[in-house]
XYZ file of C-alpha atoms in Angstrom:
638
model
C -18.918 -5.195 103.882
C -20.932 -2.321 102.418
C -23.833 -1.078 104.547
C -24.348 -4.365 106.401
C -21.857 -3.946 109.244
C -22.682 -0.293 110.059
C -26.377 -1.239 110.122
C -25.657 -4.134 112.496
C -23.619 -1.924 114.828
C -26.350 0.694 114.869
C -28.824 -2.026 115.842
C -26.572 -3.045 118.762
C -26.319 0.573 119.901
C -30.088 1.058 119.724
C -30.648 -2.140 121.704
C -28.270 -1.089 124.468
C -29.699 2.420 124.579
C -33.163 1.008 125.104
C -31.954 -1.353 127.855
C -33.315 -0.138 131.216
C -32.688 -3.254 133.232
C -29.636 -1.958 135.077
C -26.962 -3.599 132.948
C -23.493 -3.115 134.481
C -20.569 -1.649 132.513
C -18.641 -4.989 132.343
C -21.798 -6.772 131.246
C -22.405 -4.127 128.625
C -18.835 -4.432 127.322
C -19.143 -8.209 127.069
C -22.441 -7.856 125.288
C -20.981 -5.316 122.852
C -18.034 -7.602 122.064
C -20.247 -10.643 121.541
C -22.813 -8.855 119.417
C -20.142 -7.062 117.391
C -18.456 -10.389 116.617
C -21.817 -11.811 115.598
C -22.486 -8.791 113.392
C -19.120 -9.181 111.670
C -19.717 -12.882 111.094
C -23.176 -12.225 109.689
C -21.835 -9.438 107.516
C -19.090 -11.641 106.078
C -21.596 -14.393 105.360
C -23.987 -11.889 103.862
C -21.374 -10.330 101.571
C -19.684 -13.514 100.376
C -19.228 -13.053 96.648
C -21.059 -15.788 94.768
C -20.213 -16.367 91.128
C -21.658 -18.926 88.731
C -19.693 -20.106 85.715
C -19.812 -22.672 82.951
C -17.303 -25.471 82.427
C -17.224 -27.380 79.169
C -15.832 -30.555 80.735
C -15.504 -32.293 83.143
C -18.305 -31.900 85.604
C -17.513 -33.197 89.116
C -17.321 -36.983 89.145
C -16.853 -37.421 85.396
C -13.263 -38.671 85.630
C -12.337 -41.822 87.532
C -9.423 -44.261 87.894
C -9.525 -47.988 87.132
C -7.089 -50.907 87.177
C -7.252 -53.878 84.811
C -5.149 -56.528 83.167
C -3.481 -55.143 80.062
C -6.105 -56.862 77.892
C -8.940 -55.167 79.796
C -10.024 -58.138 81.879
C -10.554 -57.983 85.642
C -11.316 -54.264 85.521
C -12.161 -52.573 88.824
C -12.048 -49.077 90.375
C -8.712 -48.160 91.907
C -10.258 -46.218 94.785
C -13.123 -47.036 97.114
C -14.113 -43.362 97.223
C -13.811 -41.785 93.805
C -13.859 -38.122 92.884
C -12.438 -36.138 89.957
C -9.293 -38.279 89.661
C -7.001 -38.477 86.636
C -3.472 -38.769 85.173
C -2.183 -41.892 86.988
C 1.446 -43.053 86.859
C 2.762 -46.420 88.074
C 6.019 -46.422 90.056
C 8.964 -48.278 88.459
C 9.255 -50.459 91.581
C 5.583 -51.433 91.162
C 4.731 -50.500 94.735
C 2.543 -47.432 94.279
C 0.582 -45.245 91.893
C 0.588 -41.451 91.864
C -2.356 -39.513 90.430
C -4.080 -36.132 90.417
C -7.304 -35.469 92.306
C -9.591 -32.506 92.936
C -11.222 -34.219 95.935
C -9.956 -31.562 98.337
C -10.365 -28.544 96.079
C -7.499 -27.674 93.770
C -5.687 -30.242 91.637
C -3.223 -31.991 93.973
C -1.044 -35.091 93.809
C -1.905 -38.265 95.737
C -0.217 -41.646 96.115
C -1.919 -44.988 96.657
C -1.021 -48.675 96.660
C -2.047 -50.625 93.528
C -4.760 -52.384 95.565
C -6.308 -49.016 96.494
C -5.064 -48.932 100.081
C -2.765 -46.415 101.734
C -4.108 -43.262 100.097
C -1.846 -40.297 100.897
C -1.969 -36.678 99.765
C 1.415 -35.437 98.520
C 0.732 -31.791 97.663
C -1.679 -29.256 99.127
C -0.845 -26.079 97.255
C -3.688 -23.908 95.891
C -1.866 -23.977 92.554
C -2.484 -26.599 89.880
C -0.337 -29.771 90.405
C -0.696 -32.530 87.792
C 0.928 -34.969 85.325
C 3.345 -36.577 87.783
C 5.961 -39.182 86.868
C 8.302 -41.219 89.080
C 12.081 -41.221 88.974
C 13.674 -44.548 88.071
C 14.287 -45.367 91.762
C 10.689 -44.400 92.687
C 11.997 -41.917 95.272
C 11.222 -38.670 93.436
C 8.521 -37.147 91.270
C 8.580 -34.751 88.362
C 5.279 -32.972 87.818
C 3.588 -29.945 86.265
C 2.657 -27.026 88.506
C 1.521 -23.412 88.219
C 3.235 -22.450 91.467
C 5.101 -19.178 91.409
C 3.795 -17.462 88.310
C 0.562 -19.135 87.243
C 1.899 -20.795 84.089
C 2.615 -24.518 83.708
C 6.210 -25.444 84.527
C 8.051 -28.539 85.737
C 8.787 -29.196 89.393
C 10.435 -32.085 91.219
C 9.638 -33.514 94.653
C 11.557 -35.696 97.077
C 9.028 -38.280 98.289
C 10.842 -38.753 101.598
C 11.087 -35.105 102.653
C 8.201 -33.750 100.588
C 10.406 -30.872 99.436
C 9.496 -29.504 95.993
C 11.546 -27.231 93.762
C 11.088 -25.615 90.365
C 12.846 -27.297 87.441
C 11.743 -25.002 84.588
C 10.320 -21.499 84.303
C 8.762 -19.291 81.671
C 5.382 -18.569 80.068
C 5.315 -21.135 77.250
C 3.944 -24.097 79.205
C 5.746 -27.384 79.961
C 3.798 -30.650 80.035
C 3.854 -34.440 80.496
C 7.315 -35.100 82.017
C 8.908 -38.556 81.796
C 11.994 -39.655 83.781
C 14.592 -41.750 81.924
C 15.310 -45.302 83.176
C 18.911 -44.359 84.001
C 17.684 -41.360 86.021
C 19.802 -38.828 84.101
C 17.162 -37.034 82.031
C 13.573 -35.836 82.097
C 11.780 -35.554 78.762
C 8.740 -33.297 78.356
C 6.654 -31.430 75.800
C 6.648 -27.647 75.755
C 5.126 -24.658 74.004
C 8.135 -22.467 74.839
C 9.438 -20.370 71.927
C 6.327 -21.250 69.907
C 3.526 -18.878 68.845
C -0.061 -19.461 69.945
C -2.019 -18.589 66.783
C -5.750 -18.587 66.230
C -7.153 -21.630 64.439
C -7.972 -20.831 60.823
C -11.194 -18.814 60.726
C -11.916 -19.262 64.455
C -11.258 -17.749 67.875
C -9.711 -20.846 69.523
C -5.935 -20.995 69.856
C -3.818 -23.732 68.301
C -1.208 -25.530 70.387
C 2.318 -25.820 69.037
C 4.660 -28.021 71.041
C 8.096 -29.626 70.824
C 9.908 -32.309 72.812
C 12.711 -31.296 75.170
C 15.017 -33.068 77.596
C 16.528 -31.609 80.763
C 18.647 -32.994 83.589
C 16.983 -33.376 87.022
C 19.143 -30.539 88.384
C 17.831 -28.138 85.733
C 20.891 -28.160 83.491
C 21.311 -29.387 79.922
C 17.989 -28.187 78.477
C 17.810 -29.431 74.886
C 15.152 -29.302 72.180
C 14.951 -32.554 70.207
C 12.128 -31.778 67.749
C 11.720 -28.851 65.373
C 8.440 -29.649 63.711
C 6.742 -26.246 63.813
C 3.622 -28.221 64.685
C 2.881 -30.447 67.682
C 4.624 -33.370 69.365
C 3.753 -34.490 72.876
C 3.695 -37.035 75.716
C 7.258 -38.347 75.401
C 7.903 -41.682 77.133
C 11.306 -43.282 77.423
C 12.166 -46.494 75.687
C 14.272 -49.109 77.443
C 17.744 -47.862 76.529
C 17.392 -44.303 77.896
C 18.482 -42.907 74.521
C 15.133 -42.761 72.719
C 11.658 -41.474 73.515
C 8.356 -42.279 71.868
C 5.873 -39.441 71.254
C 2.747 -38.636 69.258
C 2.746 -35.846 66.659
C 0.222 -33.963 64.509
C -0.139 -30.694 62.618
C -0.913 -27.499 64.488
C -4.367 -27.285 62.866
C -5.162 -30.809 64.079
C -4.746 -29.671 67.680
C -8.194 -28.083 67.351
C -9.940 -31.089 65.786
C -8.327 -33.570 68.185
C -9.559 -31.755 71.280
C -12.952 -33.262 70.630
C -14.014 -36.214 72.736
C -14.535 -38.094 69.449
C -12.410 -36.491 66.708
C -13.581 -36.603 63.109
C -11.935 -39.022 60.643
C -8.901 -37.716 58.810
C -7.059 -36.320 61.824
C -4.743 -39.261 62.495
C -1.722 -38.641 64.682
C 1.695 -40.238 64.170
C 3.758 -42.140 66.722
C 7.482 -41.486 66.392
C 10.693 -42.659 68.029
C 13.172 -39.837 68.687
C 16.901 -40.218 69.361
C 17.556 -37.792 72.226
C 21.209 -37.472 71.251
C 20.898 -36.756 67.527
C 17.231 -35.618 67.401
C 16.677 -38.056 64.526
C 13.113 -39.375 64.410
C 11.557 -42.525 62.985
C 7.843 -42.959 62.388
C 6.425 -46.129 63.911
C 3.947 -48.283 62.019
C 1.088 -48.460 64.514
C -1.901 -48.065 62.212
C -4.515 -45.318 61.814
C -6.326 -43.225 64.382
C -5.998 -40.303 66.762
C -3.392 -41.913 68.987
C -2.238 -40.289 72.250
C -0.434 -41.367 75.432
C 2.068 -43.766 73.789
C 4.110 -46.016 76.083
C 6.919 -48.460 75.343
C 6.222 -51.816 77.019
C 8.228 -54.981 77.686
C 8.520 -57.194 74.624
C 9.063 -54.161 72.359
C 5.332 -53.470 72.277
C 3.712 -50.024 72.249
C 0.499 -49.238 74.085
C -1.546 -46.128 73.328
C -5.013 -44.578 73.548
C -7.273 -44.043 70.533
C -9.937 -41.307 70.654
C -11.356 -41.266 67.130
C -12.929 -44.684 66.736
C -16.446 -45.859 67.562
C -14.680 -48.292 69.883
C -12.243 -46.000 71.732
C -9.822 -47.185 74.370
C -6.378 -48.728 74.718
C -4.746 -50.328 71.692
C -1.400 -52.056 71.138
C 1.040 -52.109 68.237
C 0.704 -55.911 68.196
C -2.962 -55.562 67.247
C -4.453 -56.685 70.557
C -6.916 -54.577 72.575
C -6.968 -53.256 76.103
C -9.625 -51.569 78.248
C -12.358 -49.779 76.298
C -14.051 -46.415 76.673
C -13.164 -42.747 76.600
C -9.806 -43.160 78.289
C -7.672 -40.058 78.836
C -4.558 -41.329 80.578
C -2.931 -44.710 81.148
C 0.167 -46.132 82.821
C 1.353 -49.732 82.863
C 2.905 -51.754 85.672
C 6.650 -52.385 85.251
C 6.037 -55.857 83.797
C 3.317 -54.538 81.464
C 0.716 -56.995 82.760
C -1.526 -54.414 84.464
C -2.675 -50.956 83.484
C -4.118 -48.103 85.540
C -6.147 -45.607 83.548
C -8.469 -42.627 83.716
C -11.829 -42.845 81.973
C -14.519 -40.219 81.532
C -18.170 -40.892 82.313
C -21.321 -38.969 81.481
C -22.358 -38.129 85.013
C -25.527 -35.986 85.104
C -25.340 -32.483 86.501
C -26.397 -32.318 90.185
C -29.998 -31.415 91.005
C -30.481 -27.679 91.056
C -28.036 -27.178 88.229
C -25.084 -25.970 90.322
C -22.046 -27.563 91.946
C -19.406 -25.836 94.045
C -15.911 -25.736 92.608
C -12.552 -24.632 93.980
C -11.708 -20.937 94.316
C -8.205 -19.634 95.082
C -9.825 -16.939 97.233
C -12.365 -18.224 99.756
C -14.176 -14.882 99.700
C -15.405 -15.847 96.240
C -17.780 -18.811 96.156
C -17.711 -20.424 92.706
C -20.357 -22.786 91.312
C -20.549 -24.677 88.027
C -23.838 -24.177 86.188
C -25.166 -24.261 82.648
C -24.154 -22.211 79.623
C -24.332 -18.389 79.849
C -25.755 -18.174 83.393
C -27.512 -14.965 84.476
C -28.996 -14.296 87.922
C -32.312 -12.544 88.445
C -32.093 -9.183 90.266
C -33.249 -10.886 93.480
C -30.534 -13.522 93.169
C -33.116 -16.264 93.687
C -33.344 -17.483 90.092
C -30.817 -18.427 87.444
C -31.384 -18.450 83.709
C -29.122 -20.586 81.497
C -28.858 -21.860 77.961
C -29.438 -25.500 77.171
C -27.329 -26.669 74.196
C -28.813 -28.592 71.269
C -29.118 -32.314 71.833
C -28.050 -33.617 68.441
C -27.360 -30.792 65.984
C -25.815 -27.313 66.053
C -29.327 -25.894 65.582
C -32.019 -25.590 68.195
C -31.651 -24.725 71.876
C -33.619 -23.431 74.830
C -33.618 -21.107 77.819
C -34.342 -22.432 81.301
C -35.001 -20.679 84.600
C -33.990 -22.477 87.807
C -35.288 -21.555 91.268
C -32.154 -21.788 93.396
C -33.953 -22.687 96.632
C -35.759 -25.695 95.161
C -33.552 -26.583 92.202
C -36.647 -26.801 89.997
C -36.059 -25.704 86.398
C -38.541 -24.561 83.779
C -38.002 -24.052 80.053
C -39.277 -20.561 79.207
C -38.298 -20.512 75.537
C -37.320 -23.207 73.065
C -36.476 -23.001 69.374
C -35.977 -26.188 67.393
C -34.553 -24.473 64.305
C -32.484 -21.597 65.643
C -30.029 -21.105 68.467
C -30.646 -18.806 71.397
C -28.122 -16.934 73.535
C -29.103 -15.642 76.974
C -28.583 -11.927 77.504
C -29.952 -11.193 80.954
C -32.865 -10.068 83.106
C -34.787 -6.824 83.129
C -34.049 -4.804 86.296
C -37.525 -5.590 87.675
C -36.940 -9.351 87.228
C -40.034 -9.816 85.097
C -38.480 -10.392 81.681
C -35.508 -12.065 80.023
C -33.756 -10.590 77.001
C -31.861 -12.823 74.588
C -30.816 -13.419 70.969
C -32.260 -15.840 68.403
C -30.450 -16.837 65.240
C -27.462 -18.506 63.656
C -24.884 -19.129 66.362
C -23.724 -22.580 65.296
C -20.066 -21.792 65.920
C -20.873 -20.929 69.531
C -22.654 -24.209 70.177
C -20.866 -26.898 68.190
C -17.474 -25.955 69.589
C -15.431 -27.201 66.642
C -17.119 -27.627 63.271
C -18.389 -24.225 62.165
C -16.131 -21.544 60.800
C -15.794 -18.208 62.533
C -17.653 -16.081 59.967
C -16.348 -12.833 58.552
C -18.363 -9.713 59.293
C -20.132 -9.699 55.924
C -21.020 -13.376 56.199
C -22.245 -12.924 59.761
C -24.561 -10.133 58.682
C -26.198 -12.419 56.138
C -26.854 -15.245 58.612
C -29.251 -13.138 60.656
C -29.807 -13.037 64.395
C -32.442 -11.014 66.213
C -32.984 -9.830 69.742
C -36.084 -10.874 71.646
C -37.642 -10.571 75.077
C -39.924 -12.948 76.965
C -41.650 -12.884 80.331
C -39.954 -14.930 83.042
C -42.896 -17.360 82.982
C -42.441 -17.990 79.249
C -45.282 -15.813 77.966
C -45.241 -12.638 75.898
C -42.454 -13.351 73.420
C -41.563 -10.210 71.441
C -38.808 -9.766 68.863
C -37.029 -6.432 69.302
C -34.946 -6.169 66.136
C -36.099 -6.899 62.617
C -33.437 -5.305 60.441
C -30.889 -7.491 58.613
C -27.805 -8.282 60.645
C -26.443 -10.480 63.371
C -27.302 -9.100 66.816
C -26.554 -10.666 70.197
C -25.544 -10.286 73.853
C -28.101 -7.644 74.931
C -27.817 -6.056 78.382
C -30.318 -3.763 80.126
C -29.582 -0.340 81.556
C -30.343 -0.170 85.314
C -33.553 1.807 84.693
C -34.813 -0.825 82.236
C -35.520 1.743 79.512
C -32.609 0.888 77.194
C -30.321 -1.980 76.353
C -26.918 -2.311 74.710
C -26.017 -5.074 72.263
C -23.434 -6.016 69.674
C -24.190 -6.116 65.973
C -22.711 -7.197 62.647
C -24.500 -5.624 59.663
C -23.743 -4.744 56.070
C -23.422 -1.130 57.204
C -20.851 -1.900 59.884
C -20.406 -3.465 63.275
C -19.851 -2.591 66.910
C -22.086 -1.757 69.862
C -25.540 -0.215 69.681
C -27.980 1.141 72.281
C -31.742 0.801 71.743
C -34.640 2.479 73.516
C -36.979 -0.328 74.523
C -40.159 1.732 74.177
C -39.503 3.567 70.913
C -37.276 0.887 69.322
C -34.938 3.696 68.222
C -31.224 3.258 68.590
C -27.853 4.929 68.430
C -24.335 3.859 67.560
C -22.011 3.456 70.551
C -18.887 2.017 68.840
C -17.793 1.051 65.329
C -15.017 -1.411 66.176
C -14.934 -5.224 66.382
C -16.587 -5.268 69.812
C -18.552 -7.941 71.658
C -20.076 -9.031 74.994
C -21.333 -5.606 76.194
C -22.643 -5.369 79.745
C -24.195 -2.333 81.429
C -22.921 -1.514 84.918
C -25.454 -1.685 87.791
C -24.481 1.929 88.505
C -25.478 2.908 84.975
C -22.348 4.953 84.338
C -20.261 2.447 82.362
C -20.588 -0.307 79.782
C -17.895 -2.957 79.664
C -17.141 -4.922 76.501
C -14.440 -6.937 74.754
C -12.614 -5.601 71.676
C -10.474 -7.482 69.191
C -7.150 -5.663 69.042
C -3.539 -6.634 68.356
C -4.472 -10.246 67.647
C -6.393 -10.798 70.884
C -9.496 -9.722 72.807
C -9.129 -7.086 75.526
C -11.614 -5.596 77.985
C -12.727 -1.957 77.791
C -15.243 0.346 79.426
C -17.090 3.264 77.878
C -19.765 5.669 79.084
C -23.246 5.247 77.568
C -22.842 8.575 75.755
C -19.772 7.215 73.942
C -17.178 9.148 75.946
C -14.344 8.062 78.264
C -13.276 4.925 76.385
C -10.769 3.060 78.575
C -8.803 -0.128 78.012
C -8.604 -2.283 81.164
C -6.521 -5.334 80.174
C -3.168 -5.492 78.382
C -2.050 -9.134 78.530
C -1.356 -11.741 75.874
C -4.353 -13.931 75.163
C -8.090 -13.334 75.208
C -10.000 -11.477 77.936
C -13.779 -11.630 77.503
C -17.152 -12.810 78.899
C -17.432 -10.262 81.681
C -19.938 -9.786 84.521
C -20.350 -6.873 86.917
C -20.512 -7.257 90.678
C -23.920 -6.176 92.050
C -22.439 -2.898 93.326
C -20.632 -2.146 90.063
C -17.227 -2.043 91.750
C -15.755 -5.233 90.262
C -15.708 -7.124 86.981
C -15.316 -10.898 86.791
C -14.100 -12.214 83.439
C -12.573 -15.113 81.549
C -8.948 -14.988 80.441
C -6.515 -17.178 78.530
C -3.491 -15.227 79.793
C -2.032 -18.204 81.696
C -1.949 -20.328 78.559
C -2.216 -24.076 78.124
C -1.607 -26.284 81.168
C -1.756 -29.633 79.415
C -1.709 -31.122 75.958
C -5.081 -30.311 74.428
C -5.925 -33.859 73.284
C -6.508 -34.828 76.935
C -8.908 -31.974 77.762
C -11.928 -32.529 75.454
C -12.663 -28.786 75.327
C -12.349 -26.107 72.619
C -10.494 -23.602 74.815
C -8.782 -25.470 77.681
C -7.041 -22.320 78.849
C -10.063 -20.318 80.057
C -9.623 -19.187 83.675
C -11.779 -16.927 85.840
C -10.308 -13.615 87.032
C -11.699 -10.617 88.887
C -10.613 -6.967 88.868
C -11.868 -3.560 89.929
C -13.975 -1.539 87.508
C -10.904 0.520 86.526
C -8.720 -2.507 85.699
C -6.702 -2.542 88.928
C -6.493 -5.309 91.536
C -6.541 -8.243 89.108
C -6.873 -11.610 90.908
C -7.031 -15.168 89.564
C -9.851 -17.319 90.981
C -9.562 -20.629 89.083
C -6.427 -22.562 88.194
C -6.826 -25.764 86.185
C -6.566 -27.229 82.687
C -10.303 -27.118 81.940
C -12.275 -24.593 79.912
C -14.262 -22.292 82.186
C -16.071 -19.108 81.255
C -19.246 -17.002 80.988
C -19.305 -16.063 84.703
C -22.298 -14.423 86.400
C -22.323 -12.582 89.738
C -25.166 -13.397 92.124
C -26.944 -10.392 93.688
C -27.392 -10.522 97.442
C -29.902 -8.580 99.550
C -30.720 -5.155 98.201
C -28.127 -2.511 98.996
C -27.557 1.086 98.003
C -25.634 1.621 94.752
C -24.210 5.108 94.577
C -22.227 7.001 91.991
C -18.483 6.826 91.649
């Protein structure tokens, strides 16, 4: 609680000492207890840790459930009160639908009647619960959960008792279970035993996945594809001996994460014999096809993402509901379909929306790209992405009390990346240049150091009211992610030049600089205490977090996990670092997520790398956190 609680207790003591009205000892004790409790409550409220972060997709309310005839007619919302609802599954007995919702915080499972009545919550764990499927008798569920270890594994649940138990374990990630009609097997896709390589020339990870089957008691695990690429979303066909799945190359798992994938990335639908592992490609036409389902009459229904007219298609050539659909399940007779569709819901006024945190002491809010709080904590600066092309973007400042935003810098030809505020709150430092790969999410290549140096990116500073633009660097190179020292006299930034790369420190007044590091380092951030700079370094095929003193001494590695750790932010007192990590891996098949890196989660740790704690747990891409300063407090040395 820092200095707040001692100050409050001193105030109570001073008040009682000044009291000359003859207060009795019991009265004084009661008053002390009451005022102490009030002081503690106020201190806890005062010191609640508020963190802003960016989410690529979805924003709250952008995913909803609908029911329609299989041809798309008579479409209507499934629920009277919608929220972020997705991944529906129709029970084999036709009597209910299970789905995932974030209406109460974390992703939990709910059940509802097909007419929208009888809504019931089935799980209430802070972990991620999703992708449920019914057993053939409609009495059990198989679903994906991060309970236990934080990675996606399969669980089963008895719908009568509510008892859940783990079916699989391990770090690879298990997804999209499907229970066989005879009740003897569960098919699923999995990244187990597969590498998670970088996409060619980029920093995003590819998803490799195979199809497995397992018995409901956890025995008989068997791999039935060996593609070395990706196959997913197995659904059983009528005889309980074959599953249908969609497959693509590993490289296509990047392109097909887009909401509207580019032409030339068609997926294949295949039928797989679960006994022999023999596969047969089905002739279902072109397109990025996902979510295949075998339907009565030997028809296959699936979702297409790539077309100008996306939605549900059938192997017979007929059409179903239209739109950006991301999950569908048919009634047992195939006449009705329940589906999840995304909508372009505008961001709430004020630019922030609360989101679930696994630790209630940390208040998380979704904001714009690269958020940065002013030193007072009353204003938030964010990036606005380009509207139509990878070039051109702006910087906006939002007053948190009123929600009113103002564009303070806009460039129609170059991209800008927010760095942060000057310690006095009067100026904003940022980068201007060629950052297409950061903004377009998929199309640009991740440039080599030499190529990056040629593209050019400069550092600049502008007053918080939009006046006084000054460029700080003029030499050739690609410079970005500047961060002020606490005294406002220097700033640290990352650079790629023909002479090398790494971190540099510049004196703001003299424009002279010095080399801090010469490695492949990025995202530097100066501690509020002034004694450390944190940054992310590419090492051993991943990005890890380090700290270093401003004089170049005491280099220390803080993270040692598989995956990327980056995009850090210091707590206002310099005691903690919040950051983004991919260490928990994929939690769903990427084609359903519409995000470049759907494995980004928010973590927090102490400045020395100890006390690591996970704050978010979902299948979305979240990152670039910022810590909101509270009332001014003393920041001492370590």
